[in-house]
Amino acid sequence: MWLSPCSKSATGAQRNVGGHSSMMRYDDHTVCKPLITREQRFYESLPPEMKEFTPEYKGVVSVCFEGDSDGYINLVAYPYVENEALEQDDMPERDQPRRKHSRRSLHRSSSGTEHKEEKPGLASDSSESSIQETKSPRVDLHIHSDVPFQMLDGNSGLSSEKISYNPWSLRCHKQQLSRMRSESKDRKLYKFLLLENVVHHFKLPCVLDLKMGTRQHGDDASEEKAARQMKKCEQSTSATLGVRVCGMQVYQLDTGHYLCRNKYYGRGLSIEGFRNALYQYLHNGIELRKDLFEPVLAKLRSLKAVLERQASYRFYSSSLLIIYDGKDSRAGMFVERRPEMCLKRVDSSLPESLQDGSSTEPGSSAQPKVDVRMIDFAHSTFKGFRDDPTVHDGPDMGYVFGLESLINIMEQMREENQ
């Protein structure tokens, strides 16, 4: 099975807006994330009522990264076979089987037409045939998006260069691919979680990545790491609000570009700065998306109610994604109304789906599609989980505090902009 790094385009990954993990695209509906055993076990033991607010867990796959003399990387997926006698963390990665997946077992859904050129040389679709080992194009060909990105610097100014990829995603991909190249000669097998791609429903996903809670270090953190994490919290809105911005990308109708922020921007925000960042996330470059307030608030209130019932659970260092579609059903109206903003139908800066001035949604009055998902559970715990020695009482009030702050700020913003 051939894998590619994910972009933040309409078929991109849900992460890499502000985090470190480099996500790989498995198919249009699934992404691969480097496996951490604690996170895998946490997904496997999620309470049923939390599953609405987390990516669907689809299993584990082993991937071998093989380099060649031209600097290309071949990514070949193998079925993961867990040795019940060993914990995954203790299992030598190269001791696992090397049978390749069949195309049928790998592809749970067909890919969109925009990815057809990425899959040369695939074997015919039958249960007997295997995916051929395919030479993939270099990484910069896979993280391009049809929609340009502009990174905002610390002074809120636009970068002079308009690029076709999320710059933070590119950094994560380059770091991971550098490690892959250095170890490819050993044919090392890496384990990846298979998770739902939570943005695959959205044409132009606008994503706000929030680090939740007043504490970020896990119970097993060293004193040094705990001190570092506590300092980050004390110096950011994690302490004052229970939430801080970890990353953001928002589609701008007036330019046809995504605007991006990373985690370093979020760490330096005051309470007012956090409010301004949330306002910017909900602004499409022409107007504030007031239609998003109620559906997002409804999701946040429901999540808060669910987490208040989870006694002993702690979600240290986890993030919350808020997602909506930048392809607003009223986009055509904006195009017609604001010709001075260079949003003519023939403007190549807009995707073709927005250039026709029409809505693809049945009725412009329909409630916008939004999603709220918890991710990143590598430091989460609950009573009886993996024999963790530290047991906490009651719900994760640091996380709940962050949700309350977020709800209050959004409610205030809604009242101020009625």
Coordinates of C-alpha atoms in Angstrom, one line a residue:
M1 CA 0.0 0.0 0.0
W2 CA 1.3 3.4 -0.9
L3 CA 0.9 6.3 1.6
S4 CA 1.4 10.0 1.1
P5 CA 1.9 12.9 3.6
C6 CA -1.4 14.8 4.1
S7 CA -2.0 18.3 3.2
K8 CA -4.6 20.5 4.7
S9 CA -6.7 20.7 1.6
A10 CA -10.3 19.4 1.5
T11 CA -9.0 15.9 1.6
G12 CA -6.2 16.5 4.1
A13 CA -5.5 15.4 7.6
Q14 CA -7.1 16.7 10.7
R15 CA -3.9 17.5 12.3
N16 CA -0.6 19.4 11.6
V17 CA -2.3 22.8 12.0
G18 CA -0.2 23.2 15.1
G19 CA 1.1 19.9 16.3
H20 CA 4.2 17.8 15.8
S21 CA 2.9 14.6 14.3
S22 CA 3.3 14.2 10.6
M23 CA 0.0 12.6 9.4
M24 CA 0.0 10.2 6.4
R25 CA -2.9 9.7 4.1
Y26 CA -4.3 6.2 4.0
D27 CA -7.4 6.9 1.9
D28 CA -9.8 9.8 1.6
H29 CA -11.5 8.9 4.9
T30 CA -8.5 7.6 6.9
V31 CA -5.2 9.0 8.1
C32 CA -2.2 7.3 9.7
K33 CA -0.6 8.7 12.9
P34 CA 2.6 7.4 14.5
L35 CA 1.5 4.8 17.1
I36 CA 1.9 5.4 20.8
T37 CA 0.7 2.4 22.7
R38 CA -1.0 4.4 25.5
E39 CA -3.0 6.3 22.9
Q40 CA -4.0 3.1 21.0
R41 CA -5.3 1.5 24.2
F42 CA -7.1 4.6 25.1
Y43 CA -8.9 4.7 21.8
E44 CA -9.8 1.0 22.3
S45 CA -11.4 1.7 25.7
L46 CA -13.2 4.9 25.0
P47 CA -16.6 5.2 26.7
P48 CA -19.4 5.0 24.0
E49 CA -20.7 8.5 24.7
M50 CA -17.3 10.0 23.9
K51 CA -17.0 8.4 20.5
E52 CA -19.1 11.2 18.9
F53 CA -16.4 13.6 19.9
T54 CA -13.3 11.6 18.8
P55 CA -12.0 10.3 15.5
E56 CA -13.1 6.8 14.8
Y57 CA -10.3 4.4 15.6
K58 CA -9.8 1.9 12.7
G59 CA -6.9 -0.2 13.8
V60 CA -3.1 -0.4 13.2
V61 CA -0.9 -0.8 10.2
S62 CA 2.8 -1.4 9.8
V63 CA 4.7 0.7 7.3
C64 CA 8.2 0.2 5.9
F65 CA 9.9 3.2 4.5
E66 CA 12.5 2.3 1.8
G67 CA 14.8 4.8 0.2
D68 CA 16.5 4.6 -3.2
S69 CA 19.6 6.2 -4.8
D70 CA 17.5 9.1 -6.2
G71 CA 16.3 10.2 -2.8
Y72 CA 12.8 8.9 -3.3
I73 CA 11.0 7.1 -0.6
N74 CA 8.8 4.0 -1.2
L75 CA 6.2 3.5 1.5
V76 CA 4.9 -0.1 1.7
A77 CA 2.2 -1.1 4.2
Y78 CA 2.0 -4.5 5.8
P79 CA -0.7 -6.0 8.0
Y80 CA -0.1 -5.5 11.6
V81 CA 0.0 -8.7 13.7
E82 CA 0.1 -8.2 17.4
N83 CA 2.0 -10.7 19.5
E84 CA -0.3 -11.2 22.5
A85 CA 2.7 -12.2 24.6
L86 CA 4.4 -8.9 24.3
E87 CA 3.4 -5.3 24.7
Q88 CA 3.8 -3.4 21.5
D89 CA 6.3 -1.0 23.0
D90 CA 8.6 -4.0 23.8
M91 CA 8.2 -5.8 20.4
P92 CA 11.1 -5.4 18.0
E93 CA 9.7 -3.6 15.0
R94 CA 11.7 -5.7 12.5
D95 CA 10.4 -8.9 13.9
Q96 CA 6.9 -8.3 12.5
P97 CA 5.6 -10.1 9.4
R98 CA 6.3 -8.6 6.0
R99 CA 3.2 -9.7 4.1
K100 CA 1.8 -6.8 2.0
H101 CA -1.8 -5.7 2.2
S102 CA -4.0 -6.5 -0.7
R103 CA -5.6 -3.6 -2.3
R104 CA -9.0 -4.7 -1.1
S105 CA -7.9 -4.9 2.5
L106 CA -6.3 -1.5 2.4
H107 CA -8.7 0.7 0.4
R108 CA -11.9 1.0 2.4
S109 CA -13.1 3.7 -0.1
S110 CA -11.9 4.8 -3.5
S111 CA -9.9 8.0 -3.7
G112 CA -11.1 11.2 -5.3
T113 CA -10.1 12.1 -8.8
E114 CA -7.7 14.7 -7.6
H115 CA -5.5 11.8 -6.2
K116 CA -5.5 9.6 -9.2
E117 CA -2.1 10.8 -10.5
E118 CA -0.6 9.9 -7.1
K119 CA -1.1 6.1 -7.6
P120 CA 0.8 4.9 -10.6
G121 CA 1.4 1.2 -10.9
L122 CA -1.3 -0.1 -8.6
A123 CA -2.2 -3.8 -9.0
S124 CA -5.6 -4.8 -10.2
D125 CA -8.3 -4.8 -7.6
S126 CA -8.7 -8.4 -6.6
S127 CA -8.4 -10.2 -3.3
E128 CA -5.6 -12.3 -4.7
S129 CA -3.4 -9.4 -5.9
S130 CA -1.1 -7.3 -3.8
I131 CA -0.3 -3.6 -4.1
Q132 CA 2.9 -3.1 -6.0
E133 CA 5.7 -1.3 -4.3
T134 CA 5.3 2.1 -5.9
K135 CA 7.9 4.9 -6.2
S136 CA 6.1 8.0 -4.8
P137 CA 6.9 11.6 -6.0
R138 CA 8.8 13.7 -3.6
V139 CA 7.0 15.1 -0.6
D140 CA 6.5 18.6 -2.0
L141 CA 4.2 17.2 -4.6
H142 CA 1.9 15.6 -2.1
I143 CA 1.3 18.5 0.4
H144 CA 0.2 21.0 -2.2
S145 CA -3.3 22.3 -2.0
D146 CA -5.5 23.9 -4.7
V147 CA -6.0 26.7 -2.2
P148 CA -3.0 28.8 -1.3
F149 CA -1.8 29.4 2.2
Q150 CA -0.5 32.6 3.9
M151 CA 1.2 32.4 7.2
L152 CA 0.6 35.1 9.7
D153 CA 3.7 36.2 11.6
G154 CA 4.0 37.4 15.2
N155 CA 3.0 40.9 14.3
S156 CA -0.2 39.7 12.5
G157 CA 1.2 40.7 9.2
L158 CA 0.9 38.5 6.1
S159 CA 4.0 36.8 4.9
S160 CA 5.1 38.1 1.5
E161 CA 5.0 34.6 -0.1
K162 CA 1.7 33.0 -0.9
I163 CA 2.4 29.3 -0.9
S164 CA 0.4 26.2 -1.8
Y165 CA 0.9 24.2 1.5
N166 CA 0.5 24.8 5.2
P167 CA 4.0 25.8 6.3
W168 CA 3.8 24.1 9.6
S169 CA 2.6 20.8 8.0
L170 CA 5.6 21.1 5.6
R171 CA 8.0 21.4 8.6
C172 CA 6.5 18.3 10.3
H173 CA 6.7 16.3 7.1
K174 CA 10.3 17.2 6.4
Q175 CA 11.3 16.3 9.9
Q176 CA 9.6 12.9 9.7
L177 CA 10.9 12.2 6.2
S178 CA 14.4 13.0 7.3
R179 CA 14.1 10.3 10.0
M180 CA 12.7 7.9 7.5
R181 CA 15.5 8.4 5.0
S182 CA 18.1 7.9 7.7
E183 CA 16.6 4.6 8.8
S184 CA 15.4 3.4 5.4
K185 CA 18.5 1.2 4.8
D186 CA 17.4 -0.9 7.8
R187 CA 14.0 -1.5 6.3
K188 CA 12.5 -0.6 9.7
L189 CA 8.8 -1.2 10.3
Y190 CA 6.9 1.7 11.8
K191 CA 3.5 1.2 13.5
F192 CA 0.7 3.7 12.7
L193 CA -2.7 4.2 14.1
L194 CA -5.5 4.3 11.5
L195 CA -7.9 7.1 12.4
E196 CA -10.8 8.8 10.8
N197 CA -9.9 11.8 8.7
V198 CA -12.4 14.2 10.4
V199 CA -12.1 16.9 7.7
H200 CA -13.0 14.7 4.7
H201 CA -16.6 15.9 4.7
F202 CA -15.5 19.5 4.3
K203 CA -14.7 21.2 0.9
L204 CA -12.5 24.0 2.5
P205 CA -11.9 22.9 6.1
C206 CA -11.3 25.7 8.5
V207 CA -9.7 24.2 11.6
L208 CA -9.0 25.7 15.1
D209 CA -6.7 23.5 17.1
L210 CA -7.0 24.2 20.9
K211 CA -4.8 22.8 23.6
M212 CA -7.2 22.1 26.4
G213 CA -6.9 22.1 30.2
T214 CA -4.9 23.8 32.9
R215 CA -2.3 21.1 33.0
Q216 CA -0.4 19.5 30.1
H217 CA 2.0 17.0 31.5
G218 CA 1.1 13.4 32.1
D219 CA 1.4 11.5 35.4
D220 CA 4.5 9.7 34.1
A221 CA 6.3 12.9 33.1
S222 CA 9.8 13.6 34.5
E223 CA 10.2 16.4 36.9
E224 CA 12.0 18.4 34.1
K225 CA 9.3 17.9 31.6
A226 CA 6.6 18.6 34.1
A227 CA 8.3 21.9 35.0
R228 CA 8.5 22.9 31.3
Q229 CA 4.9 22.1 30.7
M230 CA 3.8 24.0 33.8
K231 CA 5.8 27.0 32.8
K232 CA 4.1 27.0 29.4
C233 CA 0.7 26.9 31.0
E234 CA 1.5 29.6 33.5
Q235 CA 2.7 31.9 30.7
S236 CA -0.3 31.4 28.5
T237 CA -4.1 31.3 28.5
S238 CA -3.9 27.7 29.6
A239 CA -3.7 29.0 33.2
T240 CA -6.2 31.9 32.9
L241 CA -8.8 30.2 30.6
G242 CA -7.9 26.5 30.6
V243 CA -7.4 26.7 26.8
R244 CA -4.9 28.1 24.4
V245 CA -4.5 28.3 20.6
C246 CA -2.3 25.5 19.2
G247 CA -2.9 26.2 15.5
M248 CA -5.4 27.6 13.1
Q249 CA -6.2 27.8 9.4
V250 CA -9.2 29.8 8.1
Y251 CA -10.2 30.2 4.5
Q252 CA -10.6 33.9 3.4
L253 CA -13.2 34.5 0.7
D254 CA -11.8 37.9 -0.1
T255 CA -8.4 36.5 -1.2
G256 CA -9.1 32.8 -1.9
H257 CA -6.3 31.8 0.6
Y258 CA -6.0 30.1 3.9
L259 CA -4.6 32.1 6.7
C260 CA -2.5 30.0 9.2
R261 CA -1.3 30.3 12.8
N262 CA 0.9 27.9 14.7
K263 CA 1.4 27.0 18.3
Y264 CA 4.0 29.6 19.0
Y265 CA 1.5 32.3 18.2
G266 CA -1.0 30.8 20.6
R267 CA 1.4 30.6 23.5
G268 CA 1.9 34.4 23.5
L269 CA -1.7 35.4 23.6
S270 CA -3.4 37.3 26.4
I271 CA -7.1 36.7 27.2
E272 CA -8.0 39.5 24.8
G273 CA -5.6 38.1 22.3
F274 CA -7.4 34.7 22.5
R275 CA -10.7 36.4 22.0
N276 CA -9.3 38.1 18.9
A277 CA -7.9 34.8 17.6
L278 CA -11.3 33.2 18.0
Y279 CA -12.9 36.1 16.1
Q280 CA -10.4 35.8 13.3
Y281 CA -11.1 32.1 13.1
L282 CA -14.8 32.8 12.6
H283 CA -14.2 35.6 10.1
N284 CA -14.1 34.7 6.4
G285 CA -12.3 37.9 5.2
I286 CA -15.6 39.5 4.4
E287 CA -17.8 39.1 7.4
L288 CA -18.1 37.3 10.7
R289 CA -19.7 33.9 10.3
K290 CA -22.5 34.6 12.8
D291 CA -24.3 31.5 11.6
L292 CA -21.6 29.3 13.2
F293 CA -22.2 30.5 16.8
E294 CA -25.2 28.3 17.6
P295 CA -24.0 25.0 16.0
V296 CA -20.5 25.3 17.6
L297 CA -21.9 26.2 21.0
A298 CA -24.3 23.3 20.9
K299 CA -21.4 20.9 20.2
L300 CA -19.3 22.4 23.0
R301 CA -22.1 22.2 25.5
S302 CA -22.8 18.6 24.6
L303 CA -19.1 17.7 25.0
K304 CA -19.0 19.5 28.3
A305 CA -21.9 17.5 29.6
V306 CA -20.3 14.2 28.5
L307 CA -16.9 15.0 30.1
E308 CA -18.6 16.0 33.4
R309 CA -19.8 12.4 33.6
Q310 CA -16.4 10.8 33.1
A311 CA -15.2 10.3 36.6
S312 CA -11.4 9.7 37.0
Y313 CA -10.6 10.6 33.4
R314 CA -7.8 13.0 32.6
F315 CA -7.0 14.3 29.1
Y316 CA -3.6 15.8 29.7
S317 CA -2.0 17.5 26.7
S318 CA -5.0 16.6 24.5
S319 CA -6.4 19.0 21.9
L320 CA -9.8 20.0 20.7
L321 CA -10.5 20.6 17.0
I322 CA -13.3 22.9 15.9
I323 CA -14.0 22.6 12.2
Y324 CA -16.3 24.3 9.7
D325 CA -16.5 24.6 6.0
G326 CA -15.0 27.7 4.4
K327 CA -17.1 26.9 1.4
D328 CA -20.0 28.9 2.7
S329 CA -23.3 28.3 1.0
R330 CA -23.6 32.0 0.5
A331 CA -20.2 32.3 -1.3
G332 CA -21.8 33.1 -4.6
M333 CA -23.7 36.0 -3.0
F334 CA -20.4 37.3 -1.7
V335 CA -18.8 37.0 -5.2
E336 CA -21.6 39.0 -6.8
R337 CA -21.8 41.6 -4.0
R338 CA -18.1 42.4 -3.6
P339 CA -16.6 42.6 -7.1
E340 CA -14.2 45.3 -5.8
M341 CA -12.6 42.5 -3.7
C342 CA -11.3 40.8 -6.8
L343 CA -13.7 37.9 -6.3
K344 CA -15.0 37.8 -9.9
R345 CA -16.3 34.5 -11.1
V346 CA -13.3 34.2 -13.4
D347 CA -10.8 34.9 -10.6
S348 CA -8.4 32.0 -10.6
S349 CA -7.7 32.6 -6.9
L350 CA -11.0 30.9 -6.1
P351 CA -11.6 27.2 -6.5
E352 CA -13.8 26.3 -9.4
S353 CA -16.5 25.3 -7.0
L354 CA -16.8 28.9 -5.8
Q355 CA -16.4 30.6 -9.2
D356 CA -19.9 29.6 -10.5
G357 CA -21.6 31.8 -7.9
S358 CA -23.9 29.1 -6.9
S359 CA -24.4 27.0 -3.8
T360 CA -23.9 23.3 -3.7
E361 CA -25.9 23.1 -0.5
P362 CA -29.7 22.6 -0.7
G363 CA -30.8 26.0 0.5
S364 CA -28.7 28.8 1.8
S365 CA -30.7 28.9 5.1
A366 CA -29.5 25.4 6.1
Q367 CA -27.5 25.3 9.3
P368 CA -23.8 25.2 8.5
K369 CA -21.9 21.9 9.0
V370 CA -19.5 22.1 12.0
D371 CA -17.6 19.4 14.0
V372 CA -15.9 19.3 17.4
R373 CA -13.4 16.5 18.0
M374 CA -11.0 15.6 20.8
I375 CA -7.6 14.3 19.7
D376 CA -4.2 13.3 21.1
F377 CA -4.6 10.9 24.0
A378 CA -0.9 9.9 24.5
H379 CA -1.0 11.2 28.1
S380 CA -4.6 10.4 29.0
T381 CA -5.6 8.1 31.9
F382 CA -8.5 6.9 34.0
K383 CA -9.1 4.5 36.9
G384 CA -7.9 1.0 36.0
F385 CA -6.2 2.0 32.7
R386 CA -3.0 0.1 32.2
D387 CA -2.5 -0.2 35.9
D388 CA -1.7 3.5 36.2
P389 CA -0.5 4.1 39.8
T390 CA -2.1 7.6 40.0
V391 CA -5.9 7.6 40.2
H392 CA -7.8 10.9 40.0
D393 CA -11.1 11.7 41.5
G394 CA -14.0 13.3 39.6
P395 CA -14.1 14.6 36.0
D396 CA -11.2 16.5 34.4
M397 CA -12.1 20.0 35.7
G398 CA -9.2 21.6 34.0
Y399 CA -10.6 20.5 30.6
V400 CA -14.1 21.4 31.7
F401 CA -12.9 24.9 32.7
G402 CA -11.4 25.3 29.2
L403 CA -14.7 24.4 27.6
E404 CA -16.6 26.8 29.9
S405 CA -14.2 29.6 29.0
L406 CA -14.6 28.8 25.3
I407 CA -18.4 28.7 25.6
N408 CA -18.5 32.0 27.6
I409 CA -16.3 33.9 25.1
M410 CA -18.3 32.6 22.1
E411 CA -21.6 33.6 23.9
Q412 CA -20.2 37.1 24.6
M413 CA -19.1 37.4 21.0
R414 CA -22.5 36.3 19.7
E415 CA -24.2 39.0 21.9
E416 CA -21.8 41.7 20.8
N417 CA -22.4 40.9 17.1
Q418 CA -26.2 40.4 17.0

